[in-house]
Amino acid sequence: GIDPLHTNDIEEALYDTPFWKSGDLFISIKYLSAIIHYRPNQDKVIQVIKGPFWYQHDVDLHPDGSLTIFNNNTPNILGEVRSNVLKYDFQTKSFSVMFTSMNFITRAEGLHQILSDGAMLVESQRQGKLMLFDEKGDLLWSYTNVDSKKRKFTRAALSWASVIEDPDHISSIKKNIESLKCEN
């Protein structure tokens, strides 16, 4: 049977805004096609966000007081439906499609990351594909994870890719790699 509370992602607020408090959780519930804004220190649901999305996956909070949602856009019907990334404005309680030029489909899973320059990394897990769009939504590059015979890997071909932009974090990773010693 279906797991009605199947959780795809939980995003923790790390800072306060007029719309959420540090420590609040935004829980993406797949089969309810809803984002639950939950405040653990009060054991209280603040808001249930439902909108023009189906079986959404990744949710991210932004300092401008918005929430972006990886929308699988997978209704319980057959047919080709395009996935997209939506932006939810807490002040106006409205949704907008980010980068309407994006063209990808992933019926389940998937994620997005908006970079500091406004570009967006999109991972279409079921397609085994990473795509980078510039700040206008134009595709800069894409990568499809295939084997030596150009066959796409099937289930979980890619999983939770991200771009690390923090120079200190990059330096720390490099130092950790350099300190590794392989044993034969």
Short mmCIF file of N, CA and C in Angstrom, two decimals:
data_model
loop_
_atom_site.label_atom_id
_atom_site.label_comp_id
_atom_site.label_asym_id
_atom_site.label_seq_id
_atom_site.Cartn_x
_atom_site.Cartn_y
_atom_site.Cartn_z
N GLY A 1 0.81 -1.18 0.00
CA GLY A 1 0.00 0.00 0.00
C GLY A 1 0.86 1.26 0.00
N ILE A 2 0.20 2.36 -0.17
CA ILE A 2 0.87 3.67 -0.17
C ILE A 2 1.13 4.12 1.25
N ASP A 3 2.29 4.67 1.45
CA ASP A 3 2.67 5.27 2.73
C ASP A 3 2.17 6.72 2.71
N PRO A 4 1.03 7.04 3.35
CA PRO A 4 0.42 8.36 3.19
C PRO A 4 1.29 9.51 3.71
N LEU A 5 2.18 9.23 4.63
CA LEU A 5 3.04 10.28 5.17
C LEU A 5 4.47 10.17 4.67
N HIS A 6 4.64 9.58 3.49
CA HIS A 6 5.97 9.42 2.90
C HIS A 6 6.67 10.78 2.84
N THR A 7 7.78 10.89 3.55
CA THR A 7 8.53 12.14 3.63
C THR A 7 9.66 12.13 2.62
N ASN A 8 9.65 13.12 1.70
CA ASN A 8 10.69 13.22 0.70
C ASN A 8 11.86 14.07 1.16
N ASP A 9 11.60 15.09 1.95
CA ASP A 9 12.66 16.01 2.36
C ASP A 9 12.20 16.75 3.60
N ILE A 10 13.17 17.08 4.43
CA ILE A 10 12.92 17.95 5.58
C ILE A 10 13.99 19.03 5.54
N GLU A 11 13.55 20.27 5.45
CA GLU A 11 14.45 21.43 5.41
C GLU A 11 14.32 22.17 6.74
N GLU A 12 15.44 22.32 7.43
CA GLU A 12 15.43 23.06 8.71
C GLU A 12 15.78 24.51 8.46
N ALA A 13 15.00 25.41 9.05
CA ALA A 13 15.31 26.84 8.99
C ALA A 13 16.49 27.11 9.91
N LEU A 14 17.52 27.75 9.38
CA LEU A 14 18.73 28.02 10.15
C LEU A 14 18.81 29.46 10.62
N TYR A 15 17.80 30.27 10.30
CA TYR A 15 17.77 31.68 10.67
C TYR A 15 16.31 32.12 10.71
N ASP A 16 16.07 33.24 11.37
CA ASP A 16 14.72 33.80 11.46
C ASP A 16 14.42 34.70 10.28
N THR A 17 13.16 34.70 9.86
CA THR A 17 12.63 35.69 8.92
C THR A 17 11.26 36.06 9.47
N PRO A 18 10.57 37.00 8.87
CA PRO A 18 9.20 37.28 9.32
C PRO A 18 8.25 36.09 9.12
N PHE A 19 8.69 35.08 8.34
CA PHE A 19 7.80 33.98 7.97
C PHE A 19 8.11 32.66 8.67
N TRP A 20 9.29 32.54 9.24
CA TRP A 20 9.66 31.34 9.98
C TRP A 20 10.71 31.68 11.02
N LYS A 21 10.87 30.78 11.97
CA LYS A 21 11.86 30.92 13.05
C LYS A 21 12.95 29.86 12.87
N SER A 22 14.14 30.18 13.34
CA SER A 22 15.23 29.21 13.32
C SER A 22 14.78 27.96 14.06
N GLY A 23 15.02 26.81 13.46
CA GLY A 23 14.60 25.54 14.05
C GLY A 23 13.30 25.01 13.48
N ASP A 24 12.53 25.86 12.80
CA ASP A 24 11.31 25.38 12.15
C ASP A 24 11.69 24.34 11.09
N LEU A 25 10.77 23.44 10.81
CA LEU A 25 10.99 22.40 9.81
C LEU A 25 9.96 22.54 8.70
N PHE A 26 10.42 22.33 7.47
CA PHE A 26 9.54 22.29 6.32
C PHE A 26 9.62 20.88 5.77
N ILE A 27 8.51 20.16 5.90
CA ILE A 27 8.47 18.72 5.62
C ILE A 27 7.70 18.49 4.33
N SER A 28 8.37 17.90 3.35
CA SER A 28 7.75 17.60 2.06
C SER A 28 7.12 16.22 2.14
N ILE A 29 5.78 16.17 2.10
CA ILE A 29 5.02 14.92 2.18
C ILE A 29 4.54 14.55 0.77
N LYS A 30 5.14 13.52 0.21
CA LYS A 30 4.92 13.16 -1.20
C LYS A 30 3.46 12.95 -1.55
N TYR A 31 2.81 11.97 -0.93
CA TYR A 31 1.48 11.57 -1.38
C TYR A 31 0.38 12.54 -0.97
N LEU A 32 0.67 13.46 -0.07
CA LEU A 32 -0.30 14.52 0.24
C LEU A 32 -0.08 15.72 -0.67
N SER A 33 1.01 15.70 -1.44
CA SER A 33 1.41 16.84 -2.26
C SER A 33 1.30 18.12 -1.43
N ALA A 34 2.04 18.10 -0.32
CA ALA A 34 1.97 19.21 0.64
C ALA A 34 3.33 19.42 1.32
N ILE A 35 3.56 20.67 1.72
CA ILE A 35 4.71 21.03 2.54
C ILE A 35 4.14 21.43 3.89
N ILE A 36 4.61 20.78 4.94
CA ILE A 36 4.15 21.08 6.30
C ILE A 36 5.20 21.96 6.96
N HIS A 37 4.79 23.16 7.40
CA HIS A 37 5.66 24.06 8.16
C HIS A 37 5.39 23.76 9.63
N TYR A 38 6.37 23.17 10.29
CA TYR A 38 6.21 22.67 11.67
C TYR A 38 7.22 23.35 12.59
N ARG A 39 6.76 23.76 13.77
CA ARG A 39 7.61 24.39 14.77
C ARG A 39 7.79 23.40 15.94
N PRO A 40 8.93 22.68 15.98
CA PRO A 40 9.14 21.64 16.99
C PRO A 40 9.09 22.14 18.44
N ASN A 41 9.63 23.33 18.71
CA ASN A 41 9.68 23.79 20.11
C ASN A 41 8.29 24.13 20.66
N GLN A 42 7.30 24.24 19.79
CA GLN A 42 5.92 24.45 20.23
C GLN A 42 5.03 23.24 19.89
N ASP A 43 5.62 22.23 19.22
CA ASP A 43 4.88 21.07 18.74
C ASP A 43 3.63 21.52 17.99
N LYS A 44 3.85 22.40 17.00
CA LYS A 44 2.73 23.04 16.33
C LYS A 44 2.95 23.11 14.82
N VAL A 45 1.91 22.78 14.08
CA VAL A 45 1.93 22.98 12.63
C VAL A 45 1.56 24.45 12.39
N ILE A 46 2.46 25.18 11.75
CA ILE A 46 2.25 26.60 11.48
C ILE A 46 1.44 26.79 10.21
N GLN A 47 1.74 25.99 9.19
CA GLN A 47 1.07 26.15 7.91
C GLN A 47 1.18 24.85 7.11
N VAL A 48 0.14 24.56 6.35
CA VAL A 48 0.18 23.48 5.37
C VAL A 48 0.15 24.16 4.01
N ILE A 49 1.22 23.97 3.25
CA ILE A 49 1.34 24.62 1.94
C ILE A 49 0.97 23.60 0.87
N LYS A 50 -0.11 23.89 0.17
CA LYS A 50 -0.53 23.08 -0.97
C LYS A 50 -0.62 24.03 -2.14
N GLY A 51 -0.39 23.51 -3.32
CA GLY A 51 -0.42 24.41 -4.45
C GLY A 51 -0.38 23.65 -5.75
N PRO A 52 0.16 24.27 -6.76
CA PRO A 52 0.20 23.64 -8.08
C PRO A 52 1.38 22.68 -8.21
N PHE A 53 1.49 21.76 -7.29
CA PHE A 53 2.57 20.77 -7.35
C PHE A 53 2.04 19.40 -6.97
N TRP A 54 2.68 18.37 -7.54
CA TRP A 54 2.32 16.98 -7.28
C TRP A 54 3.58 16.19 -6.96
N TYR A 55 3.54 15.42 -5.90
CA TYR A 55 4.63 14.51 -5.53
C TYR A 55 5.98 15.22 -5.48
N GLN A 56 5.94 16.44 -4.99
CA GLN A 56 7.14 17.27 -4.89
C GLN A 56 8.21 16.56 -4.07
N HIS A 57 9.42 16.99 -4.25
CA HIS A 57 10.52 16.35 -3.52
C HIS A 57 11.28 17.38 -2.70
N ASP A 58 12.33 17.92 -3.23
CA ASP A 58 13.25 18.81 -2.53
C ASP A 58 12.62 20.17 -2.26
N VAL A 59 12.76 20.67 -1.03
CA VAL A 59 12.33 22.03 -0.68
C VAL A 59 13.52 22.77 -0.08
N ASP A 60 13.66 24.04 -0.45
CA ASP A 60 14.77 24.87 0.04
C ASP A 60 14.25 26.23 0.47
N LEU A 61 14.78 26.73 1.58
CA LEU A 61 14.45 28.07 2.08
C LEU A 61 15.48 29.08 1.60
N HIS A 62 15.03 30.32 1.41
CA HIS A 62 15.93 31.37 0.91
C HIS A 62 15.81 32.62 1.77
N PRO A 63 16.91 33.37 1.93
CA PRO A 63 16.92 34.56 2.79
C PRO A 63 15.89 35.63 2.41
N ASP A 64 15.42 35.61 1.17
CA ASP A 64 14.41 36.61 0.77
C ASP A 64 13.02 36.26 1.28
N GLY A 65 12.91 35.18 2.07
CA GLY A 65 11.61 34.79 2.62
C GLY A 65 10.80 33.95 1.66
N SER A 66 11.46 33.21 0.80
CA SER A 66 10.75 32.34 -0.13
C SER A 66 11.17 30.89 0.08
N LEU A 67 10.39 30.02 -0.50
CA LEU A 67 10.63 28.59 -0.46
C LEU A 67 10.61 28.12 -1.92
N THR A 68 11.62 27.33 -2.31
CA THR A 68 11.57 26.74 -3.65
C THR A 68 11.30 25.25 -3.52
N ILE A 69 10.57 24.73 -4.48
CA ILE A 69 10.05 23.37 -4.42
C ILE A 69 10.38 22.65 -5.73
N PHE A 70 11.04 21.49 -5.62
CA PHE A 70 11.24 20.65 -6.80
C PHE A 70 9.93 19.92 -7.03
N ASN A 71 9.24 20.28 -8.09
CA ASN A 71 7.91 19.76 -8.39
C ASN A 71 8.02 18.63 -9.40
N ASN A 72 7.85 17.40 -8.94
CA ASN A 72 7.86 16.28 -9.89
C ASN A 72 6.69 16.40 -10.86
N ASN A 73 5.60 17.02 -10.39
CA ASN A 73 4.44 17.27 -11.24
C ASN A 73 3.88 15.97 -11.80
N THR A 74 3.79 14.98 -10.92
CA THR A 74 3.37 13.64 -11.32
C THR A 74 1.97 13.32 -10.79
N PRO A 75 0.96 13.68 -11.56
CA PRO A 75 -0.39 13.30 -11.12
C PRO A 75 -0.64 11.82 -11.35
N ASN A 76 -1.71 11.33 -10.81
CA ASN A 76 -2.03 9.91 -10.95
C ASN A 76 -2.71 9.61 -12.28
N ILE A 77 -2.17 10.16 -13.35
CA ILE A 77 -2.67 9.88 -14.68
C ILE A 77 -1.49 9.55 -15.57
N LEU A 78 -1.76 8.89 -16.68
CA LEU A 78 -0.70 8.60 -17.63
C LEU A 78 -0.51 9.80 -18.55
N GLY A 79 0.65 9.89 -19.11
CA GLY A 79 0.92 10.98 -20.02
C GLY A 79 2.20 11.69 -19.60
N GLU A 80 2.69 12.50 -20.51
CA GLU A 80 3.95 13.18 -20.26
C GLU A 80 3.69 14.54 -19.63
N VAL A 81 4.16 14.70 -18.42
CA VAL A 81 4.02 15.96 -17.70
C VAL A 81 5.42 16.43 -17.35
N ARG A 82 5.72 17.67 -17.58
CA ARG A 82 7.05 18.22 -17.29
C ARG A 82 7.19 18.55 -15.82
N SER A 83 8.37 18.24 -15.28
CA SER A 83 8.70 18.64 -13.92
C SER A 83 9.15 20.10 -13.97
N ASN A 84 9.20 20.75 -12.80
CA ASN A 84 9.68 22.12 -12.75
C ASN A 84 10.08 22.48 -11.32
N VAL A 85 10.55 23.69 -11.15
CA VAL A 85 10.88 24.22 -9.84
C VAL A 85 9.97 25.42 -9.61
N LEU A 86 9.28 25.39 -8.47
CA LEU A 86 8.36 26.47 -8.12
C LEU A 86 8.95 27.32 -7.00
N LYS A 87 8.58 28.58 -6.99
CA LYS A 87 8.96 29.48 -5.90
C LYS A 87 7.68 29.90 -5.19
N TYR A 88 7.67 29.73 -3.86
CA TYR A 88 6.52 30.12 -3.04
C TYR A 88 6.89 31.38 -2.28
N ASP A 89 6.10 32.42 -2.44
CA ASP A 89 6.31 33.69 -1.75
C ASP A 89 5.41 33.70 -0.51
N PHE A 90 6.02 33.69 0.67
CA PHE A 90 5.25 33.62 1.91
C PHE A 90 4.39 34.86 2.11
N GLN A 91 4.87 36.01 1.67
CA GLN A 91 4.13 37.25 1.89
C GLN A 91 2.83 37.28 1.10
N THR A 92 2.91 36.89 -0.18
CA THR A 92 1.72 36.93 -1.03
C THR A 92 0.99 35.59 -1.10
N LYS A 93 1.62 34.56 -0.52
CA LYS A 93 1.09 33.20 -0.56
C LYS A 93 0.82 32.76 -2.01
N SER A 94 1.76 33.10 -2.88
CA SER A 94 1.59 32.77 -4.29
C SER A 94 2.78 31.97 -4.81
N PHE A 95 2.55 31.26 -5.91
CA PHE A 95 3.56 30.42 -6.54
C PHE A 95 3.93 31.01 -7.90
N SER A 96 5.16 30.80 -8.29
CA SER A 96 5.59 31.12 -9.65
C SER A 96 6.53 30.02 -10.11
N VAL A 97 6.54 29.77 -11.41
CA VAL A 97 7.44 28.78 -11.99
C VAL A 97 8.77 29.46 -12.25
N MET A 98 9.83 28.85 -11.77
CA MET A 98 11.17 29.38 -12.03
C MET A 98 11.66 28.82 -13.37
N PHE A 99 12.21 29.66 -14.18
CA PHE A 99 12.82 29.25 -15.44
C PHE A 99 11.87 28.40 -16.28
N THR A 100 10.89 29.02 -16.85
CA THR A 100 9.89 28.28 -17.64
C THR A 100 10.51 27.56 -18.83
N SER A 101 11.73 27.92 -19.18
CA SER A 101 12.39 27.26 -20.31
C SER A 101 12.97 25.89 -19.96
N MET A 102 13.03 25.56 -18.67
CA MET A 102 13.60 24.27 -18.28
C MET A 102 12.73 23.15 -18.85
N ASN A 103 13.39 22.08 -19.30
CA ASN A 103 12.68 20.98 -19.93
C ASN A 103 13.25 19.67 -19.40
N PHE A 104 12.58 19.10 -18.41
CA PHE A 104 12.99 17.82 -17.87
C PHE A 104 11.80 17.13 -17.23
N ILE A 105 11.93 15.82 -17.07
CA ILE A 105 10.87 15.03 -16.45
C ILE A 105 11.52 14.10 -15.44
N THR A 106 11.01 14.10 -14.24
CA THR A 106 11.36 13.05 -13.30
C THR A 106 10.12 12.79 -12.45
N ARG A 107 9.58 11.61 -12.58
CA ARG A 107 8.31 11.29 -11.91
C ARG A 107 8.45 11.13 -10.40
N ALA A 108 9.67 10.91 -9.96
CA ALA A 108 9.91 10.77 -8.52
C ALA A 108 11.32 11.28 -8.24
N GLU A 109 11.56 11.59 -7.00
CA GLU A 109 12.86 12.06 -6.54
C GLU A 109 13.21 13.40 -7.19
N GLY A 110 14.47 13.73 -7.27
CA GLY A 110 14.91 14.98 -7.88
C GLY A 110 15.21 16.06 -6.87
N LEU A 111 16.09 16.98 -7.27
CA LEU A 111 16.41 18.11 -6.41
C LEU A 111 16.90 19.28 -7.22
N HIS A 112 17.00 20.41 -6.55
CA HIS A 112 17.50 21.63 -7.17
C HIS A 112 18.37 22.37 -6.16
N GLN A 113 19.25 23.21 -6.67
CA GLN A 113 20.07 24.06 -5.80
C GLN A 113 20.25 25.38 -6.53
N ILE A 114 19.81 26.45 -5.91
CA ILE A 114 20.02 27.77 -6.48
C ILE A 114 21.36 28.28 -5.98
N LEU A 115 22.24 28.63 -6.89
CA LEU A 115 23.60 29.06 -6.56
C LEU A 115 23.63 30.56 -6.29
N SER A 116 24.73 31.02 -5.72
CA SER A 116 24.86 32.42 -5.31
C SER A 116 24.74 33.40 -6.48
N ASP A 117 25.04 32.97 -7.69
CA ASP A 117 24.94 33.85 -8.85
C ASP A 117 23.58 33.76 -9.54
N GLY A 118 22.64 33.00 -8.95
CA GLY A 118 21.30 32.87 -9.52
C GLY A 118 21.13 31.67 -10.43
N ALA A 119 22.23 30.99 -10.75
CA ALA A 119 22.14 29.77 -11.56
C ALA A 119 21.46 28.67 -10.75
N MET A 120 21.01 27.62 -11.42
CA MET A 120 20.34 26.53 -10.72
C MET A 120 20.85 25.18 -11.21
N LEU A 121 21.25 24.35 -10.26
CA LEU A 121 21.60 22.96 -10.54
C LEU A 121 20.34 22.13 -10.35
N VAL A 122 20.02 21.28 -11.31
CA VAL A 122 18.85 20.40 -11.22
C VAL A 122 19.32 18.97 -11.40
N GLU A 123 18.87 18.11 -10.51
CA GLU A 123 19.17 16.69 -10.61
C GLU A 123 17.87 15.95 -10.90
N SER A 124 17.83 15.30 -12.05
CA SER A 124 16.70 14.47 -12.43
C SER A 124 17.15 13.02 -12.21
N GLN A 125 16.91 12.52 -11.00
CA GLN A 125 17.49 11.24 -10.60
C GLN A 125 17.06 10.10 -11.49
N ARG A 126 15.81 10.01 -11.81
CA ARG A 126 15.32 8.87 -12.60
C ARG A 126 15.88 8.90 -14.02
N GLN A 127 16.24 10.08 -14.52
CA GLN A 127 16.87 10.18 -15.84
C GLN A 127 18.38 10.02 -15.73
N GLY A 128 18.91 10.03 -14.50
CA GLY A 128 20.35 9.96 -14.32
C GLY A 128 21.03 11.19 -14.89
N LYS A 129 20.40 12.36 -14.68
CA LYS A 129 20.85 13.55 -15.37
C LYS A 129 21.04 14.72 -14.41
N LEU A 130 22.15 15.45 -14.60
CA LEU A 130 22.41 16.72 -13.93
C LEU A 130 22.35 17.81 -14.98
N MET A 131 21.74 18.93 -14.63
CA MET A 131 21.66 20.05 -15.56
C MET A 131 21.99 21.33 -14.80
N LEU A 132 22.70 22.23 -15.46
CA LEU A 132 22.98 23.54 -14.87
C LEU A 132 22.37 24.60 -15.78
N PHE A 133 21.50 25.42 -15.19
CA PHE A 133 20.85 26.51 -15.89
C PHE A 133 21.44 27.82 -15.38
N ASP A 134 21.62 28.79 -16.27
CA ASP A 134 22.12 30.09 -15.82
C ASP A 134 20.99 30.87 -15.13
N GLU A 135 21.29 32.08 -14.70
CA GLU A 135 20.32 32.87 -13.93
C GLU A 135 19.09 33.27 -14.75
N LYS A 136 19.14 33.11 -16.07
CA LYS A 136 17.98 33.40 -16.93
C LYS A 136 17.18 32.15 -17.24
N GLY A 137 17.73 30.98 -16.88
CA GLY A 137 17.04 29.73 -17.15
C GLY A 137 17.53 29.03 -18.40
N ASP A 138 18.60 29.54 -19.01
CA ASP A 138 19.16 28.88 -20.19
C ASP A 138 20.07 27.74 -19.75
N LEU A 139 19.96 26.62 -20.44
CA LEU A 139 20.77 25.45 -20.11
C LEU A 139 22.24 25.72 -20.46
N LEU A 140 23.12 25.61 -19.47
CA LEU A 140 24.56 25.77 -19.69
C LEU A 140 25.21 24.45 -20.05
N TRP A 141 24.84 23.39 -19.34
CA TRP A 141 25.35 22.06 -19.63
C TRP A 141 24.46 21.02 -18.98
N SER A 142 24.58 19.80 -19.48
CA SER A 142 23.90 18.67 -18.84
C SER A 142 24.82 17.47 -18.90
N TYR A 143 24.63 16.58 -17.97
CA TYR A 143 25.42 15.36 -17.87
C TYR A 143 24.46 14.21 -17.62
N THR A 144 24.58 13.16 -18.38
CA THR A 144 23.76 11.96 -18.16
C THR A 144 24.68 10.83 -17.74
N ASN A 145 24.34 10.21 -16.63
CA ASN A 145 25.15 9.14 -16.05
C ASN A 145 24.87 7.84 -16.82
N VAL A 146 25.82 7.45 -17.67
CA VAL A 146 25.66 6.25 -18.50
C VAL A 146 26.87 5.34 -18.32
N ASP A 147 26.70 4.08 -18.70
CA ASP A 147 27.82 3.15 -18.64
C ASP A 147 28.61 3.22 -19.95
N SER A 148 29.60 2.35 -20.09
CA SER A 148 30.48 2.40 -21.26
C SER A 148 29.75 2.11 -22.58
N LYS A 149 28.56 1.50 -22.50
CA LYS A 149 27.77 1.23 -23.71
C LYS A 149 26.67 2.27 -23.90
N LYS A 150 26.79 3.39 -23.19
CA LYS A 150 25.84 4.51 -23.28
C LYS A 150 24.45 4.15 -22.77
N ARG A 151 24.36 3.12 -21.91
CA ARG A 151 23.08 2.77 -21.30
C ARG A 151 22.92 3.59 -20.03
N LYS A 152 21.74 4.19 -19.87
CA LYS A 152 21.46 4.95 -18.65
C LYS A 152 21.34 3.98 -17.49
N PHE A 153 21.90 4.39 -16.35
CA PHE A 153 21.68 3.63 -15.14
C PHE A 153 20.22 3.84 -14.75
N THR A 154 19.61 2.84 -14.17
CA THR A 154 18.20 2.97 -13.84
C THR A 154 18.03 3.57 -12.46
N ARG A 155 17.50 2.90 -11.52
CA ARG A 155 17.14 3.42 -10.20
C ARG A 155 18.31 4.12 -9.50
N ALA A 156 18.07 5.34 -9.02
CA ALA A 156 19.03 6.12 -8.22
C ALA A 156 20.37 6.28 -8.92
N ALA A 157 20.30 6.61 -10.19
CA ALA A 157 21.53 6.80 -10.96
C ALA A 157 22.37 7.94 -10.40
N LEU A 158 21.72 8.93 -9.86
CA LEU A 158 22.37 10.05 -9.19
C LEU A 158 21.61 10.27 -7.89
N SER A 159 22.27 10.79 -6.90
CA SER A 159 21.56 10.97 -5.64
C SER A 159 22.12 12.14 -4.85
N TRP A 160 21.34 13.23 -4.76
CA TRP A 160 21.61 14.39 -3.93
C TRP A 160 22.94 15.08 -4.25
N ALA A 161 23.13 15.38 -5.54
CA ALA A 161 24.31 16.14 -5.96
C ALA A 161 24.18 17.58 -5.48
N SER A 162 25.31 18.25 -5.30
CA SER A 162 25.28 19.67 -4.94
C SER A 162 26.60 20.33 -5.34
N VAL A 163 26.53 21.64 -5.44
CA VAL A 163 27.70 22.45 -5.73
C VAL A 163 28.15 23.07 -4.42
N ILE A 164 29.42 22.92 -4.10
CA ILE A 164 29.98 23.53 -2.90
C ILE A 164 30.60 24.85 -3.31
N GLU A 165 30.08 25.94 -2.76
CA GLU A 165 30.56 27.26 -3.14
C GLU A 165 31.46 27.90 -2.08
N ASP A 166 31.40 27.43 -0.86
CA ASP A 166 32.17 28.02 0.24
C ASP A 166 33.65 27.64 0.13
N PRO A 167 34.54 28.63 -0.08
CA PRO A 167 35.97 28.33 -0.24
C PRO A 167 36.58 27.60 0.96
N ASP A 168 36.15 27.93 2.17
CA ASP A 168 36.68 27.24 3.35
C ASP A 168 36.28 25.77 3.35
N HIS A 169 35.05 25.49 2.96
CA HIS A 169 34.57 24.10 2.89
C HIS A 169 35.36 23.33 1.83
N ILE A 170 35.59 23.97 0.68
CA ILE A 170 36.36 23.33 -0.39
C ILE A 170 37.77 23.01 0.09
N SER A 171 38.40 23.97 0.76
CA SER A 171 39.75 23.77 1.29
C SER A 171 39.79 22.62 2.29
N SER A 172 38.80 22.56 3.16
CA SER A 172 38.72 21.49 4.16
C SER A 172 38.59 20.12 3.49
N ILE A 173 37.78 20.04 2.46
CA ILE A 173 37.61 18.77 1.74
C ILE A 173 38.93 18.36 1.09
N LYS A 174 39.61 19.31 0.46
CA LYS A 174 40.89 19.00 -0.18
C LYS A 174 41.91 18.50 0.84
N LYS A 175 41.96 19.13 2.01
CA LYS A 175 42.89 18.70 3.06
C LYS A 175 42.56 17.29 3.53
N ASN A 176 41.28 17.01 3.69
CA ASN A 176 40.87 15.67 4.11
C ASN A 176 41.26 14.62 3.08
N ILE A 177 41.09 14.92 1.82
CA ILE A 177 41.44 13.98 0.75
C ILE A 177 42.95 13.75 0.74
N GLU A 178 43.71 14.84 0.86
CA GLU A 178 45.17 14.72 0.85
C GLU A 178 45.70 13.91 2.03
N SER A 179 44.98 13.93 3.15
CA SER A 179 45.45 13.21 4.34
C SER A 179 45.08 11.73 4.34
N LEU A 180 44.25 11.31 3.38
CA LEU A 180 43.85 9.91 3.32
C LEU A 180 45.04 9.04 2.91
N LYS A 181 45.13 7.92 3.52
CA LYS A 181 46.17 6.96 3.17
C LYS A 181 45.48 5.65 2.81
N CYS A 182 45.79 5.16 1.64
CA CYS A 182 45.21 3.88 1.19
C CYS A 182 46.04 2.72 1.73
N GLU A 183 45.34 1.72 2.20
CA GLU A 183 46.02 0.53 2.67
C GLU A 183 45.86 -0.57 1.62
N ASN A 184 46.94 -1.28 1.37
CA ASN A 184 46.89 -2.38 0.39
C ASN A 184 46.58 -3.68 1.07
#
